[in-house]
Amino acid sequence: MTVQASNLESEQLPDPSGAPEGDVSKLAGKSPTRLALGRFRRDKLSMVAFVVVALYILAALSAPFLVKFGVLDPTSFNQELTDPSTGGLPIGKLGGISWEHPLGVEPQTGRDVLSRVWYGLTFSLAIALTATILAIVFGAVLGIIAGFSGGWVDATIGRAIDLTLSFPSTLMLLALSSIGIQLMADILPGTFSDPLPNGAYVVFVLALFGWPGVARIIRGQVLSVREREFVDAAVLLGASRRRIYFKEILPNLWAPILVVFTLTMPAYISAEAALSYLNVGIKPPTPTLGNVLRSSINYSSADFIFFFTPAFLIMIIVVSFNLLGDGLRDALDPKTHR
Amino acid sequence: MSDRTSDELPVSAGMPNDDPRPRGEDPVDSDEIDYVAPLEAHAASVADPNAKPILEVRDLKMYFPVKSSGIIRRTIGQVQAVDGVSFQVPEGGSLGLVGESGCGKSTTGRLITRLYQPTGGTINFDGRDISKTSARQLKPLRREIQMIFQDPYTSLNPRHSVGSIIGAPLAIHKVVPRDKILPRVQELLDIVGLNPEHYNRYPHEFSGGQRQRIGIARALTLQPKVLVADEPVSALDVSIQAQVINLLQDVQREFNIAFLFVAHDLAVVRHFCPEIAVMYLGKIVEIADRETLYNRPNHPYTQALLSAVPDVKQAAVGGRRERIRLEGDVPSPINPPSGCRFRTRCPIAQEICARVEPPLLQIGQRHKVACHFAGELGKHPDRPVTAPLLGVDDTGAPDPGATPSPLAANEPGYSDTWYDLERKTMASA
Ligand SMILES: Nc1ncnc2c1ncn2[C@@H]1O[C@H](COP(=O)(O)OP(=O)(O)OP(=O)(O)O)[C@@H](O)[C@H]1O
Ligand code: SF4
Ligand SMILES: [Mg+2]
């Protein structure tokens, strides 16, 4: 054996784990995922955002049960709590806050605001999540196909992306809303005014105009991963195309897909609100964050609490999701491929 | 190598146990490194004059199409990245390939490993032409020709553990049963000087030099006969470079591997390669054994490159100290200069250089140069030495009276007779 000890490098092995010398666990490597988790946990702001997002999801999931068991009551009218002489404003200070109604009641109808926004979280989450999943699945699949195959396939998908992105989507969606909702009502159970067809139309539109952005990002990622030398090394070792795609390239795409996911969610939560403001989407009495916001907008000065509650909630959720996405990107991205 | 049929790498049995370092620890030590001349650590490799060529490249060409942008992408030009390169690599020997950035060194390496399909020319490996072999038929060949990449940060998949990176070739080619992969991986880690217990670590947990060792282990896994090392140390600190080069020298001797060693300066290949080719814009401009190339370079480009190497003896550059600075940038390989491609930057260019391309002419036993005014620094002839051979006059215009000689053929290897520049006649050993 001619390899002498002099070959050993005088470089210090970077030890990101910070484990004490001689620790047995030191020998076991930390996978990039575990490392990213560690980095993420040390990032306080992202952890706060993560907790907020987790609470949001928990609240959204629990709302239907709370409604079922009568804890939340988003639809009952309590008109005795409003004062017709002031145009239906809630009786009492701060929008009628009381033990019964911790965030007060809705003007005119007297419905419980806490119940409405809480239950509204569920529908917002349902819409944003389905739309995000659809956009990501279609976008990622098409982006991966485009990036992998290149040539005319890539060119065709690229044109489709450009075409979709150049559509005046908001206008389209408004102009086609009644036809679209009717179409959804024909396919899905429910009538023209029921939540399901209305929500499905919003999901459809968000996903339809959302996938190209995802596809573009993922295609770029595939191209950049494909350029790295470890792919050439795999080719040289005689790896099959299958192996190269699934074992070498795909594992490097989960991180960007996850980041795109966490950054698309807040975009769609606010998009739902914006669409509700334009009167597209699920209509009252079924609450969504968007339609509660829409009905509150007229009371920005007369009933500030009612106006403030949904707007503030949307802001908190959107900001938290964005912080979470940024934190994930920072945690997943760094030196693993310097 | 006669015992290639054995699946075992014939090493590690004789590991010296007097190693003062506990091998189980991280390779951290306080070795003094010779910063003055880090590459002196091992004796220079010497050529075996009787070795057969294992790799013979003839008139190799790689033109990349340049596409127009827009929907209909037409080919509007060609990058002549490699344009008619011929050389031999002897069995267990090593050829250095040197040149500035963009001159086509990596492309040459990637052609030989068949990451690219050549536009023209042949690559003769162990007696058969592999330049047109299909991707499917290449698979068994992949075991014989491997590559070490330039960038240790992108050449290892960050999502795979070191064990699966080094073990991948064994799994792909099903060389050993699954449960034997790990012992082999550990053996290889040991050979390249890494802790065998670190097989389940991930690339980001290693430094650049250690990653390059992982890349070397991966390349060695299949026991190749030819290794293309594409600037294997240029991404590393100078202090680490020597160690990695020494490791390469060790594995070359141990496993009798032939190397094509790519580098962008002459200092790095000096100790590794008994024979060196200098490339400029896709062509070899000078190729010679180490002593000749360092002591008596005949091409103005080689002379300029050599003057930039700090520790070459002054005699090598004609006793002059100053560094020869090349004017201007490397021209685009899409539209290379006519005649001699170096003429836009050559300090001694004349009219003929723009008109006629200088052939790669053998001017010594193991020395070829492509220059109309070939000569040692300061002793370049006044008249083009190639003109009579090419059948042109001194300005490069066709000379009807002269008969071109067949000397200028672009053959790999050296012939027994050559053109003596001093006497202007054929000479032989
Ligand atoms: N896949 C490709 N498509 C088009 N042009 C290419 C491609 N690969 C290389 N080239 C071009 O071919 C020329 C030679 O490139 P190559 O990478 O072989 O140079 P090099 O000598 O290895 O340089 P460096 O020292 O920078 O690595 C360059 O002009 C480069 O732009
Ligand atoms: S052929 Fe002419 S231009 Fe080319 S290197 Fe020789 S002297 Fe210079
Ligand atoms: Mg290169």
PDB file of C-alpha atoms in Angstrom, chain B residues 136-354:
ATOM      1  CA  ARG B 136     -26.603   1.150 -24.625  1.00  0.00           C
ATOM      2  CA  GLN B 137     -23.421  -0.498 -25.833  1.00  0.00           C
ATOM      3  CA  LEU B 138     -21.407   1.961 -23.797  1.00  0.00           C
ATOM      4  CA  LYS B 139     -22.507   0.508 -20.474  1.00  0.00           C
ATOM      5  CA  PRO B 140     -19.827  -2.209 -20.193  1.00  0.00           C
ATOM      6  CA  LEU B 141     -17.291   0.312 -21.418  1.00  0.00           C
ATOM      7  CA  ARG B 142     -18.180   2.658 -18.582  1.00  0.00           C
ATOM      8  CA  ARG B 143     -16.298   0.366 -16.241  1.00  0.00           C
ATOM      9  CA  GLU B 144     -13.064   1.027 -18.104  1.00  0.00           C
ATOM     10  CA  ILE B 145     -13.074   4.798 -18.514  1.00  0.00           C
ATOM     11  CA  GLN B 146     -13.915   7.015 -15.586  1.00  0.00           C
ATOM     12  CA  MET B 147     -13.610  10.665 -14.737  1.00  0.00           C
ATOM     13  CA  ILE B 148     -12.737  12.873 -11.796  1.00  0.00           C
ATOM     14  CA  PHE B 149     -14.571  16.170 -11.938  1.00  0.00           C
ATOM     15  CA  GLN B 150     -13.344  19.677 -11.427  1.00  0.00           C
ATOM     16  CA  ASP B 151     -15.809  20.911  -8.848  1.00  0.00           C
ATOM     17  CA  PRO B 152     -16.037  18.769  -5.700  1.00  0.00           C
ATOM     18  CA  TYR B 153     -19.089  20.765  -4.654  1.00  0.00           C
ATOM     19  CA  THR B 154     -21.286  19.826  -7.577  1.00  0.00           C
ATOM     20  CA  SER B 155     -19.872  16.435  -8.444  1.00  0.00           C
ATOM     21  CA  LEU B 156     -21.366  14.688  -5.400  1.00  0.00           C
ATOM     22  CA  ASN B 157     -25.118  14.458  -4.975  1.00  0.00           C
ATOM     23  CA  PRO B 158     -25.882  16.322  -1.728  1.00  0.00           C
ATOM     24  CA  ARG B 159     -28.813  13.977  -1.039  1.00  0.00           C
ATOM     25  CA  HIS B 160     -26.758  10.787  -1.048  1.00  0.00           C
ATOM     26  CA  SER B 161     -24.541   9.476   1.683  1.00  0.00           C
ATOM     27  CA  VAL B 162     -20.908   8.831   0.897  1.00  0.00           C
ATOM     28  CA  GLY B 163     -21.558   5.110   1.061  1.00  0.00           C
ATOM     29  CA  SER B 164     -24.238   5.216  -1.582  1.00  0.00           C
ATOM     30  CA  ILE B 165     -22.173   7.551  -3.769  1.00  0.00           C
ATOM     31  CA  ILE B 166     -19.166   5.246  -3.788  1.00  0.00           C
ATOM     32  CA  GLY B 167     -21.279   2.089  -3.802  1.00  0.00           C
ATOM     33  CA  ALA B 168     -23.514   3.226  -6.684  1.00  0.00           C
ATOM     34  CA  PRO B 169     -21.260   1.862  -9.443  1.00  0.00           C
ATOM     35  CA  LEU B 170     -21.178  -1.532  -7.730  1.00  0.00           C
ATOM     36  CA  ALA B 171     -24.957  -1.601  -7.508  1.00  0.00           C
ATOM     37  CA  ILE B 172     -25.424  -0.414 -11.107  1.00  0.00           C
ATOM     38  CA  HIS B 173     -23.080  -2.976 -12.592  1.00  0.00           C
ATOM     39  CA  LYS B 174     -24.021  -5.663 -10.061  1.00  0.00           C
ATOM     40  CA  VAL B 175     -20.338  -6.421  -9.586  1.00  0.00           C
ATOM     41  CA  VAL B 176     -20.686  -7.635  -6.041  1.00  0.00           C
ATOM     42  CA  PRO B 177     -23.665  -8.887  -4.014  1.00  0.00           C
ATOM     43  CA  ARG B 178     -25.515  -6.243  -2.012  1.00  0.00           C
ATOM     44  CA  ASP B 179     -24.064  -7.239   1.330  1.00  0.00           C
ATOM     45  CA  LYS B 180     -20.522  -6.979  -0.014  1.00  0.00           C
ATOM     46  CA  ILE B 181     -20.947  -3.376  -1.129  1.00  0.00           C
ATOM     47  CA  LEU B 182     -20.315  -1.812   2.245  1.00  0.00           C
ATOM     48  CA  PRO B 183     -16.999  -3.577   2.883  1.00  0.00           C
ATOM     49  CA  ARG B 184     -15.817  -2.510  -0.557  1.00  0.00           C
ATOM     50  CA  VAL B 185     -16.895   1.084   0.069  1.00  0.00           C
ATOM     51  CA  GLN B 186     -14.946   1.100   3.308  1.00  0.00           C
ATOM     52  CA  GLU B 187     -11.928  -0.361   1.589  1.00  0.00           C
ATOM     53  CA  LEU B 188     -12.090   2.404  -1.013  1.00  0.00           C
ATOM     54  CA  LEU B 189     -12.488   5.082   1.632  1.00  0.00           C
ATOM     55  CA  ASP B 190      -9.382   3.734   3.259  1.00  0.00           C
ATOM     56  CA  ILE B 191      -7.462   3.788  -0.024  1.00  0.00           C
ATOM     57  CA  VAL B 192      -8.240   7.453  -0.598  1.00  0.00           C
ATOM     58  CA  GLY B 193      -7.267   8.322   2.950  1.00  0.00           C
ATOM     59  CA  LEU B 194     -10.679   8.869   4.501  1.00  0.00           C
ATOM     60  CA  ASN B 195     -12.081   7.303   7.625  1.00  0.00           C
ATOM     61  CA  PRO B 196     -13.913   4.098   6.553  1.00  0.00           C
ATOM     62  CA  GLU B 197     -16.424   4.653   9.345  1.00  0.00           C
ATOM     63  CA  HIS B 198     -17.652   7.804   7.655  1.00  0.00           C
ATOM     64  CA  TYR B 199     -19.563   5.954   4.956  1.00  0.00           C
ATOM     65  CA  ASN B 200     -22.921   7.173   6.213  1.00  0.00           C
ATOM     66  CA  ARG B 201     -21.989  10.813   6.269  1.00  0.00           C
ATOM     67  CA  TYR B 202     -23.145  13.263   3.649  1.00  0.00           C
ATOM     68  CA  PRO B 203     -20.985  15.282   1.272  1.00  0.00           C
ATOM     69  CA  HIS B 204     -21.639  18.586   3.012  1.00  0.00           C
ATOM     70  CA  GLU B 205     -19.908  17.213   6.074  1.00  0.00           C
ATOM     71  CA  PHE B 206     -16.593  17.082   4.230  1.00  0.00           C
ATOM     72  CA  SER B 207     -14.149  19.722   3.084  1.00  0.00           C
ATOM     73  CA  GLY B 208     -13.324  20.336  -0.559  1.00  0.00           C
ATOM     74  CA  GLY B 209     -10.239  18.130  -0.535  1.00  0.00           C
ATOM     75  CA  GLN B 210     -12.064  15.338   1.229  1.00  0.00           C
ATOM     76  CA  ARG B 211     -14.904  15.564  -1.255  1.00  0.00           C
ATOM     77  CA  GLN B 212     -12.435  15.276  -4.074  1.00  0.00           C
ATOM     78  CA  ARG B 213     -11.148  12.115  -2.407  1.00  0.00           C
ATOM     79  CA  ILE B 214     -14.703  10.784  -2.382  1.00  0.00           C
ATOM     80  CA  GLY B 215     -14.914  11.553  -6.098  1.00  0.00           C
ATOM     81  CA  ILE B 216     -11.649   9.691  -6.638  1.00  0.00           C
ATOM     82  CA  ALA B 217     -12.942   6.703  -4.673  1.00  0.00           C
ATOM     83  CA  ARG B 218     -16.075   6.649  -6.810  1.00  0.00           C
ATOM     84  CA  ALA B 219     -13.984   6.734  -9.974  1.00  0.00           C
ATOM     85  CA  LEU B 220     -11.836   3.879  -8.675  1.00  0.00           C
ATOM     86  CA  THR B 221     -14.737   1.665  -7.673  1.00  0.00           C
ATOM     87  CA  LEU B 222     -14.999  -0.040 -11.039  1.00  0.00           C
ATOM     88  CA  GLN B 223     -11.220  -0.366 -11.433  1.00  0.00           C
ATOM     89  CA  PRO B 224     -10.996   1.639 -14.662  1.00  0.00           C
ATOM     90  CA  LYS B 225      -8.082   1.469 -17.058  1.00  0.00           C
ATOM     91  CA  VAL B 226      -8.324   5.119 -18.034  1.00  0.00           C
ATOM     92  CA  LEU B 227      -9.112   8.033 -15.761  1.00  0.00           C
ATOM     93  CA  VAL B 228      -9.830  11.485 -17.083  1.00  0.00           C
ATOM     94  CA  ALA B 229      -8.994  13.982 -14.351  1.00  0.00           C
ATOM     95  CA  ASP B 230     -10.575  17.299 -15.316  1.00  0.00           C
ATOM     96  CA  GLU B 231      -8.686  19.898 -13.312  1.00  0.00           C
ATOM     97  CA  PRO B 232      -9.044  17.733 -10.205  1.00  0.00           C
ATOM     98  CA  VAL B 233      -7.281  20.184  -7.943  1.00  0.00           C
ATOM     99  CA  SER B 234      -7.982  23.632  -9.338  1.00  0.00           C
ATOM    100  CA  ALA B 235     -10.937  24.149  -6.988  1.00  0.00           C
ATOM    101  CA  LEU B 236      -8.792  23.290  -3.954  1.00  0.00           C
ATOM    102  CA  ASP B 237      -6.493  25.308  -1.739  1.00  0.00           C
ATOM    103  CA  VAL B 238      -2.868  25.218  -2.802  1.00  0.00           C
ATOM    104  CA  SER B 239      -1.937  23.427   0.410  1.00  0.00           C
ATOM    105  CA  ILE B 240      -4.409  20.633  -0.347  1.00  0.00           C
ATOM    106  CA  GLN B 241      -3.556  20.328  -4.028  1.00  0.00           C
ATOM    107  CA  ALA B 242      -0.291  18.503  -3.407  1.00  0.00           C
ATOM    108  CA  GLN B 243      -1.964  15.932  -1.204  1.00  0.00           C
ATOM    109  CA  VAL B 244      -4.626  15.140  -3.741  1.00  0.00           C
ATOM    110  CA  ILE B 245      -2.071  14.940  -6.547  1.00  0.00           C
ATOM    111  CA  ASN B 246       0.039  12.591  -4.462  1.00  0.00           C
ATOM    112  CA  LEU B 247      -3.008  10.441  -3.873  1.00  0.00           C
ATOM    113  CA  LEU B 248      -3.650  10.323  -7.611  1.00  0.00           C
ATOM    114  CA  GLN B 249      -0.049   9.344  -8.199  1.00  0.00           C
ATOM    115  CA  ASP B 250      -0.375   6.586  -5.631  1.00  0.00           C
ATOM    116  CA  VAL B 251      -3.515   5.124  -7.100  1.00  0.00           C
ATOM    117  CA  GLN B 252      -2.061   5.366 -10.578  1.00  0.00           C
ATOM    118  CA  ARG B 253       0.923   3.260  -9.582  1.00  0.00           C
ATOM    119  CA  GLU B 254      -1.120   0.919  -7.472  1.00  0.00           C
ATOM    120  CA  PHE B 255      -3.758   0.120 -10.073  1.00  0.00           C
ATOM    121  CA  ASN B 256      -1.825   0.884 -13.255  1.00  0.00           C
ATOM    122  CA  ILE B 257      -4.363   3.432 -14.434  1.00  0.00           C
ATOM    123  CA  ALA B 258      -3.733   5.607 -17.481  1.00  0.00           C
ATOM    124  CA  PHE B 259      -4.508   9.271 -16.866  1.00  0.00           C
ATOM    125  CA  LEU B 260      -5.566  12.114 -19.054  1.00  0.00           C
ATOM    126  CA  PHE B 261      -4.799  14.939 -16.685  1.00  0.00           C
ATOM    127  CA  VAL B 262      -6.379  18.258 -17.552  1.00  0.00           C
ATOM    128  CA  ALA B 263      -5.021  21.438 -16.004  1.00  0.00           C
ATOM    129  CA  HIS B 264      -4.985  25.087 -16.862  1.00  0.00           C
ATOM    130  CA  ASP B 265      -1.392  25.734 -15.941  1.00  0.00           C
ATOM    131  CA  LEU B 266       1.846  23.927 -16.456  1.00  0.00           C
ATOM    132  CA  ALA B 267       2.817  23.850 -12.798  1.00  0.00           C
ATOM    133  CA  VAL B 268       0.217  21.303 -11.753  1.00  0.00           C
ATOM    134  CA  VAL B 269       0.854  18.687 -14.443  1.00  0.00           C
ATOM    135  CA  ARG B 270       4.589  18.931 -14.148  1.00  0.00           C
ATOM    136  CA  HIS B 271       5.080  16.191 -11.625  1.00  0.00           C
ATOM    137  CA  PHE B 272       2.218  14.067 -12.714  1.00  0.00           C
ATOM    138  CA  CYS B 273       2.663  13.806 -16.443  1.00  0.00           C
ATOM    139  CA  PRO B 274       5.735  12.582 -18.291  1.00  0.00           C
ATOM    140  CA  GLU B 275       4.123  13.875 -21.453  1.00  0.00           C
ATOM    141  CA  ILE B 276       2.206  17.085 -21.924  1.00  0.00           C
ATOM    142  CA  ALA B 277       0.037  18.535 -24.686  1.00  0.00           C
ATOM    143  CA  VAL B 278      -0.656  22.262 -24.868  1.00  0.00           C
ATOM    144  CA  MET B 279      -4.014  23.258 -26.325  1.00  0.00           C
ATOM    145  CA  TYR B 280      -5.130  26.540 -27.781  1.00  0.00           C
ATOM    146  CA  LEU B 281      -8.634  27.149 -29.138  1.00  0.00           C
ATOM    147  CA  GLY B 282      -9.470  23.521 -29.758  1.00  0.00           C
ATOM    148  CA  LYS B 283      -6.139  22.453 -31.220  1.00  0.00           C
ATOM    149  CA  ILE B 284      -2.947  20.990 -29.851  1.00  0.00           C
ATOM    150  CA  VAL B 285      -0.175  23.496 -30.516  1.00  0.00           C
ATOM    151  CA  GLU B 286       2.681  21.633 -28.905  1.00  0.00           C
ATOM    152  CA  ILE B 287       3.100  18.160 -27.471  1.00  0.00           C
ATOM    153  CA  ALA B 288       6.284  16.741 -26.022  1.00  0.00           C
ATOM    154  CA  ASP B 289       7.781  14.814 -23.169  1.00  0.00           C
ATOM    155  CA  ARG B 290       8.129  16.780 -19.971  1.00  0.00           C
ATOM    156  CA  GLU B 291      11.839  17.586 -20.225  1.00  0.00           C
ATOM    157  CA  THR B 292      11.560  18.906 -23.756  1.00  0.00           C
ATOM    158  CA  LEU B 293       8.427  20.896 -23.125  1.00  0.00           C
ATOM    159  CA  TYR B 294       9.736  22.588 -20.001  1.00  0.00           C
ATOM    160  CA  ASN B 295      13.310  23.097 -21.168  1.00  0.00           C
ATOM    161  CA  ARG B 296      12.991  23.657 -24.893  1.00  0.00           C
ATOM    162  CA  PRO B 297       9.464  24.801 -25.717  1.00  0.00           C
ATOM    163  CA  ASN B 298       9.208  25.796 -29.370  1.00  0.00           C
ATOM    164  CA  HIS B 299       5.767  27.328 -29.584  1.00  0.00           C
ATOM    165  CA  PRO B 300       5.295  30.985 -28.583  1.00  0.00           C
ATOM    166  CA  TYR B 301       2.146  30.044 -26.659  1.00  0.00           C
ATOM    167  CA  THR B 302       3.903  27.360 -24.610  1.00  0.00           C
ATOM    168  CA  GLN B 303       6.687  29.825 -23.929  1.00  0.00           C
ATOM    169  CA  ALA B 304       4.188  32.365 -22.649  1.00  0.00           C
ATOM    170  CA  LEU B 305       2.467  29.779 -20.445  1.00  0.00           C
ATOM    171  CA  LEU B 306       5.809  28.634 -19.065  1.00  0.00           C
ATOM    172  CA  SER B 307       6.942  32.126 -18.235  1.00  0.00           C
ATOM    173  CA  ALA B 308       3.975  32.305 -15.872  1.00  0.00           C
ATOM    174  CA  VAL B 309       5.107  29.254 -13.904  1.00  0.00           C
ATOM    175  CA  PRO B 310       7.073  30.631 -10.976  1.00  0.00           C
ATOM    176  CA  ASP B 311       9.401  27.763 -10.154  1.00  0.00           C
ATOM    177  CA  VAL B 312      10.580  26.735 -13.583  1.00  0.00           C
ATOM    178  CA  LYS B 313      14.302  27.100 -13.923  1.00  0.00           C
ATOM    179  CA  GLN B 314      15.230  30.310 -15.627  1.00  0.00           C
ATOM    180  CA  ALA B 315      17.134  28.462 -18.301  1.00  0.00           C
ATOM    181  CA  ALA B 316      13.844  27.053 -19.433  1.00  0.00           C
ATOM    182  CA  VAL B 317      12.727  30.377 -20.746  1.00  0.00           C
ATOM    183  CA  GLY B 318      15.967  31.295 -22.395  1.00  0.00           C
ATOM    184  CA  GLY B 319      17.536  32.829 -19.319  1.00  0.00           C
ATOM    185  CA  ARG B 320      15.096  35.693 -19.335  1.00  0.00           C
ATOM    186  CA  ARG B 321      13.212  36.520 -16.219  1.00  0.00           C
ATOM    187  CA  GLU B 322      10.295  38.552 -17.354  1.00  0.00           C
ATOM    188  CA  ARG B 323       6.957  37.079 -17.801  1.00  0.00           C
ATOM    189  CA  ILE B 324       5.610  37.056 -21.334  1.00  0.00           C
ATOM    190  CA  ARG B 325       2.257  38.719 -21.258  1.00  0.00           C
ATOM    191  CA  LEU B 326      -0.195  37.725 -23.930  1.00  0.00           C
ATOM    192  CA  GLU B 327      -2.132  40.608 -25.372  1.00  0.00           C
ATOM    193  CA  GLY B 328      -5.883  40.490 -25.759  1.00  0.00           C
ATOM    194  CA  ASP B 329      -8.420  37.809 -25.073  1.00  0.00           C
ATOM    195  CA  VAL B 330      -8.821  34.314 -26.430  1.00  0.00           C
ATOM    196  CA  PRO B 331     -10.801  34.709 -29.680  1.00  0.00           C
ATOM    197  CA  SER B 332     -14.221  33.121 -29.934  1.00  0.00           C
ATOM    198  CA  PRO B 333     -14.231  29.462 -30.955  1.00  0.00           C
ATOM    199  CA  ILE B 334     -17.352  30.225 -33.002  1.00  0.00           C
ATOM    200  CA  ASN B 335     -15.291  32.256 -35.422  1.00  0.00           C
ATOM    201  CA  PRO B 336     -11.641  31.306 -34.925  1.00  0.00           C
ATOM    202  CA  PRO B 337      -8.894  33.282 -36.689  1.00  0.00           C
ATOM    203  CA  SER B 338      -7.809  32.035 -40.091  1.00  0.00           C
ATOM    204  CA  GLY B 339      -4.503  30.258 -40.460  1.00  0.00           C
ATOM    205  CA  CYS B 340      -2.841  29.928 -37.083  1.00  0.00           C
ATOM    206  CA  ARG B 341      -5.446  30.388 -34.352  1.00  0.00           C
ATOM    207  CA  PHE B 342      -2.866  31.962 -32.071  1.00  0.00           C
ATOM    208  CA  ARG B 343      -1.867  34.691 -34.493  1.00  0.00           C
ATOM    209  CA  THR B 344      -4.065  37.412 -32.943  1.00  0.00           C
ATOM    210  CA  ARG B 345      -1.979  37.235 -29.797  1.00  0.00           C
ATOM    211  CA  CYS B 346       1.319  35.921 -31.085  1.00  0.00           C
ATOM    212  CA  PRO B 347       4.308  38.249 -30.605  1.00  0.00           C
ATOM    213  CA  ILE B 348       6.095  36.908 -33.711  1.00  0.00           C
ATOM    214  CA  ALA B 349       3.228  36.446 -36.151  1.00  0.00           C
ATOM    215  CA  GLN B 350       3.848  37.192 -39.821  1.00  0.00           C
ATOM    216  CA  GLU B 351       1.862  37.224 -43.020  1.00  0.00           C
ATOM    217  CA  ILE B 352       1.950  33.479 -43.556  1.00  0.00           C
ATOM    218  CA  CYS B 353       0.339  32.882 -40.161  1.00  0.00           C
ATOM    219  CA  ALA B 354      -2.941  34.415 -41.305  1.00  0.00           C
TER     220      ALA B 354
END
